[in-house]
XYZ file of C-alpha atoms in Angstrom:
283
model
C 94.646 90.996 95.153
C 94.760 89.545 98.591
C 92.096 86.872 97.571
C 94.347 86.143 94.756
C 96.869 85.449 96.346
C 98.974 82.163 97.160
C 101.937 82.942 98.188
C 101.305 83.446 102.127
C 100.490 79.569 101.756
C 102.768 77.298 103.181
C 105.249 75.457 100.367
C 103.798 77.969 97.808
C 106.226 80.229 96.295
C 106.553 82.320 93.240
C 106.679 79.848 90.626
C 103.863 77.696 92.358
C 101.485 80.307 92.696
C 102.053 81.456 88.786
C 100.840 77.503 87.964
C 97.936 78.273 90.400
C 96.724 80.906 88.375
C 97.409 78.980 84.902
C 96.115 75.918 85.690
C 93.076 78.201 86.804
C 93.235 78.629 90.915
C 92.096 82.350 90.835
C 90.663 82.858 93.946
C 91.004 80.831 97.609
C 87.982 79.237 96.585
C 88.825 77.735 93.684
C 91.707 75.759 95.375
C 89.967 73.758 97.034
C 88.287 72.671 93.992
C 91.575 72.642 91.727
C 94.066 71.995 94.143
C 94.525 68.328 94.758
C 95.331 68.510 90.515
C 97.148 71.362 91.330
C 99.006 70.556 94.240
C 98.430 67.369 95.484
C 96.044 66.396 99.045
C 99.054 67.064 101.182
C 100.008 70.378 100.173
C 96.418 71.425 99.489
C 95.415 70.231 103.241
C 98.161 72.523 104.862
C 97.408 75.340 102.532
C 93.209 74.394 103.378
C 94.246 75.021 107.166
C 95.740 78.526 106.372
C 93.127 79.612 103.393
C 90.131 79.527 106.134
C 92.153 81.704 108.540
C 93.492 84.061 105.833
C 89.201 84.490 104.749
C 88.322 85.236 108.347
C 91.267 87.756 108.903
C 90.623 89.463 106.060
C 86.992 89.969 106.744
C 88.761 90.710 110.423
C 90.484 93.948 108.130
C 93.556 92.175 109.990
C 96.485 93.687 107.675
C 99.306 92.642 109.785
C 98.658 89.060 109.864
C 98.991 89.201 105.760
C 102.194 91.165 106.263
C 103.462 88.456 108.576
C 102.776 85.829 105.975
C 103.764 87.470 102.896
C 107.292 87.629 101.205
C 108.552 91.253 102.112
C 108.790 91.546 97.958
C 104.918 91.541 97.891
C 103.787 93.131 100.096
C 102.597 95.513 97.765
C 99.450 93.318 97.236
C 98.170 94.978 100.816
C 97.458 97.900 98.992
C 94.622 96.011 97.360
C 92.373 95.980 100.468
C 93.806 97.999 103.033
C 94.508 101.397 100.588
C 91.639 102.957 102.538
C 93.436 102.660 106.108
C 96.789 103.477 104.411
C 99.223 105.964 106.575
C 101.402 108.116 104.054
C 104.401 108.889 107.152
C 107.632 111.046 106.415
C 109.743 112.530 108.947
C 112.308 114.943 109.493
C 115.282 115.667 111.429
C 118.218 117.652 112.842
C 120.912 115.473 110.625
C 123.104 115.543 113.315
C 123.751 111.815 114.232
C 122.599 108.967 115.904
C 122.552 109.996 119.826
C 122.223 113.564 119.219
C 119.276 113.508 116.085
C 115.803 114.311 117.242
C 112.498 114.471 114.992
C 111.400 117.959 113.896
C 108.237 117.024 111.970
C 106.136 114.576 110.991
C 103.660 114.279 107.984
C 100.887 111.989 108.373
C 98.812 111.930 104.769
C 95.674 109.324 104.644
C 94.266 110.040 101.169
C 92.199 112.986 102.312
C 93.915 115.272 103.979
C 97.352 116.068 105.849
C 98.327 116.410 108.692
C 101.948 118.018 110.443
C 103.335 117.376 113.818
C 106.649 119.236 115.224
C 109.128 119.035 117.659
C 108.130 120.842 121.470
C 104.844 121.754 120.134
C 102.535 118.363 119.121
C 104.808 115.375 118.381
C 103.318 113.401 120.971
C 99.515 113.575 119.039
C 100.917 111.370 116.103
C 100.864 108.564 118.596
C 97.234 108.727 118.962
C 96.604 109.539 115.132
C 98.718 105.980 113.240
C 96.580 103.994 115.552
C 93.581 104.926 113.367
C 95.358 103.038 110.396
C 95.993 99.686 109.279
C 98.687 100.229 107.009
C 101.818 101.775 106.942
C 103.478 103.477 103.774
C 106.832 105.582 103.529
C 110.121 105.963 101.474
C 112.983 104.135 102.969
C 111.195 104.086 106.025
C 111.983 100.455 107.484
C 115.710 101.837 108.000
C 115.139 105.584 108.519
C 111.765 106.794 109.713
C 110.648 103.811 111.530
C 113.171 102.610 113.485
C 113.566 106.746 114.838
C 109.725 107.184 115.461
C 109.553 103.990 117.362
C 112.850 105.004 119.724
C 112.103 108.187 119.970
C 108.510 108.458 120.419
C 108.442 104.809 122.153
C 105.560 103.583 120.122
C 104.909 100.599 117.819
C 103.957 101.565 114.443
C 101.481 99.410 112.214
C 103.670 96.141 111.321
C 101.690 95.939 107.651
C 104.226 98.105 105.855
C 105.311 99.002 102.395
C 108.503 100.663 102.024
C 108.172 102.071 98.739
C 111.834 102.787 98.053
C 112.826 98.880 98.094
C 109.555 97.887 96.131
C 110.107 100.664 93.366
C 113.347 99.437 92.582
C 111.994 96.142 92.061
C 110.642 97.599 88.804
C 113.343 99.468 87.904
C 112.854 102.726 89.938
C 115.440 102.865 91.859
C 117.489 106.446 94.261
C 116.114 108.864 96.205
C 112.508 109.826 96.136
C 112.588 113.069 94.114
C 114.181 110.736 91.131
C 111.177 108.582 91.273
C 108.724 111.490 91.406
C 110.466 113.088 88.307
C 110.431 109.515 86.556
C 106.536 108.931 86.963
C 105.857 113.201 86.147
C 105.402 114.885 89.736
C 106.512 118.114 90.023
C 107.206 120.144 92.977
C 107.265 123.090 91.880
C 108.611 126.007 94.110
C 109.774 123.241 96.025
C 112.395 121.519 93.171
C 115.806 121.523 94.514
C 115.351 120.849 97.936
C 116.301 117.885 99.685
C 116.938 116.512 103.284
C 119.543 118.763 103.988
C 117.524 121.699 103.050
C 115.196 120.786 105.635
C 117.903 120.331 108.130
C 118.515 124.250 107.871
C 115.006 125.032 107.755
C 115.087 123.986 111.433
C 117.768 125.632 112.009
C 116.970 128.726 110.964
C 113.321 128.404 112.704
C 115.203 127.343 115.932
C 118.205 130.150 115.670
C 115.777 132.976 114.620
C 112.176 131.887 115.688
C 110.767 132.914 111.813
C 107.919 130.759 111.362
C 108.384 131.454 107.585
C 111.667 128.525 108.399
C 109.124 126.265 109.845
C 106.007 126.678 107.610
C 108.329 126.282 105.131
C 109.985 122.944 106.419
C 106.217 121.635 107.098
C 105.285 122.281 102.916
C 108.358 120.464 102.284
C 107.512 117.275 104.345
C 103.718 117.349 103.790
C 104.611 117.610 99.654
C 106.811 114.417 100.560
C 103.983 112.459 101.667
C 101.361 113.499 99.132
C 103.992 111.803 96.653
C 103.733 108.765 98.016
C 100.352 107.920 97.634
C 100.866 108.429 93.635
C 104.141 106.608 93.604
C 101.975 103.557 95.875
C 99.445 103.215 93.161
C 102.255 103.615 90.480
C 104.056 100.619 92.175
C 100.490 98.608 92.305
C 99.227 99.131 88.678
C 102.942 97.831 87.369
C 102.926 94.813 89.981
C 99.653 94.018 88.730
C 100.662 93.868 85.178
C 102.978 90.783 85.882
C 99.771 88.624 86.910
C 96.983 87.320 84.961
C 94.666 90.269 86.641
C 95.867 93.547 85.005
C 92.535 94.176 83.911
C 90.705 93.361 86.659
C 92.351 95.119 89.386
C 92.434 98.863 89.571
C 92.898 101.177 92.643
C 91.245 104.936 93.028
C 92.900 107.442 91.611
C 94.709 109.875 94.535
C 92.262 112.930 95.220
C 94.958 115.324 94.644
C 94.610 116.845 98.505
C 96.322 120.206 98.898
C 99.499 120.921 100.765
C 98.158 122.829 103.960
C 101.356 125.287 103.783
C 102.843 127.441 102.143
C 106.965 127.375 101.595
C 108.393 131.108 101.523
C 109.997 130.914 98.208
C 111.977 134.850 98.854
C 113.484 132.803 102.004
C 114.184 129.637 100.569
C 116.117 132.073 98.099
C 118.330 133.743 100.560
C 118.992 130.313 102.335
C 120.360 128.784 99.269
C 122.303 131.715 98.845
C 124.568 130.957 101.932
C 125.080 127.351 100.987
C 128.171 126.660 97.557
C 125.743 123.385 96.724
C 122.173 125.846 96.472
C 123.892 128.502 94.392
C 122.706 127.312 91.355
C 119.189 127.145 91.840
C 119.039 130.275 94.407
């Protein structure tokens, strides 16, 4: 889609780039041979400038020059060449506040496999892992999980990002992200029911009592959060897609499917819910 696209073009917007593809600019290349009809030779020679840098980063695999130039509404179309060097991140934490919240895991899913990071035991190895990646996807992450990973961890994540919550609802997906997994068919099974707040007494239970049912349990929980959002990604991409002229023509891979690497205790999930009034109901 990247080589598509106008829209990271100075003086090209929306509307231009949809007149682009109509008047039959489909690809950078064919600008230069449609574009002073198109555009006229003083838009077309700034946009010329920019087109030859845009080909070399790309070949460069540079993803956050593309998310520097794009509209934060598209950046969706980074999906299209960096999917492969995608970072699926969730986090979660103690829920007790800015100045006293600290991260208790981290889920790191890249398409193949996932992996888990917690609190006093291995936090510090996710810096090491997200440099391996290109591109950075999460759920209201630009306001929640970013911001706290960066602070708290003091490292800069990727600055190619997607945060799926904001581009979802530009379909009409909008809430929380088990409403948009129910609304495109993903089930979590043992899972259903539990939310953020859930995982808040997960920790506390690990911390208070030292089970590590509480934490393998609050580790199936965020790892099943991040295996969602490489399905919800490519939901987002094949319905973006359908408002261009290329529906056809671009397709991503399907997900594999990967596993969740634990196992939630369902008997103590039971008995947790049982101590809160809002789990009764499903305990």
């Amino acid at each position: 889609m990247l080589t598509r696209t106008f829209c990271h073009l100075p003086g090209i917007g929306a509307k231009t780039e949809q007149r682009l593809w109509t008047g039959g600019a489909r690809r950078w290349p064919d600008l230069a041979r449609l574009g002073p009809d198109l555009l006229g030779p003083s838009r077309l020679a700034q946009a010329a400038v920019l087109m030859e840098e845009s080909a070399e980063r790309l070949q460069a695999r540079d993803a956050e020059f593309f998310a520097a130039k794009l509209p934060s509404s598209e950046s969706w179309r980074l999906l299209s060449h960096f999917h492969d060097s995608a970072a699926y991140v969730d986090i979660e934490t103690t829920g007790r506040g800015r100045g006293m919240d600290h991260i208790t895991a981290i889920a790191l899913y890249d398409g193949q496999s996932v992996r888990t990071y917690v609190h006093g035991r291995d936090l510090e190895a996710f810096e090491d892992d997200i440099r391996d990646y290109k591109l950075l996807v999460t759920f209201n992450g630009a306001s929640f999980d970013v911001p706290i990973l960066e602070r708290e961890l003091r490292i800069r994540l990727p600055r190619a990002h997607i945060d799926l919550r904001h581009a979802l609802a530009s379909i009409g997906m909008r809430g929380g992200l088990k409403r948009v997994e129910k609304a495109v068919g993903l089930d979590r099974c043992e899972m259903d029911g539990l939310d953020g707040y859930f995982a808040v007494i997960l920790w506390n239970e690990y911390e208070n009592t030292g089970n590590p049912a509480a934490l393998e349990t609050l580790l199936a929980y965020n790892a099943a959060d991040v295996l969602s959002l490489e399905t919800l990604a490519r939901h987002l991409f094949r319905a973006k897609v359908a408002q261009t002229p290329f529906a056809d023509e671009l397709v991503l891979p399907e997900p594999t499917g990967a596993a969740n690497p634990h196992t939630p205790d369902t008997d103590l999930v039971r008995r947790l819910m049982a101590r809160y009034p809002r789990y009764r109901a499903s305990a």
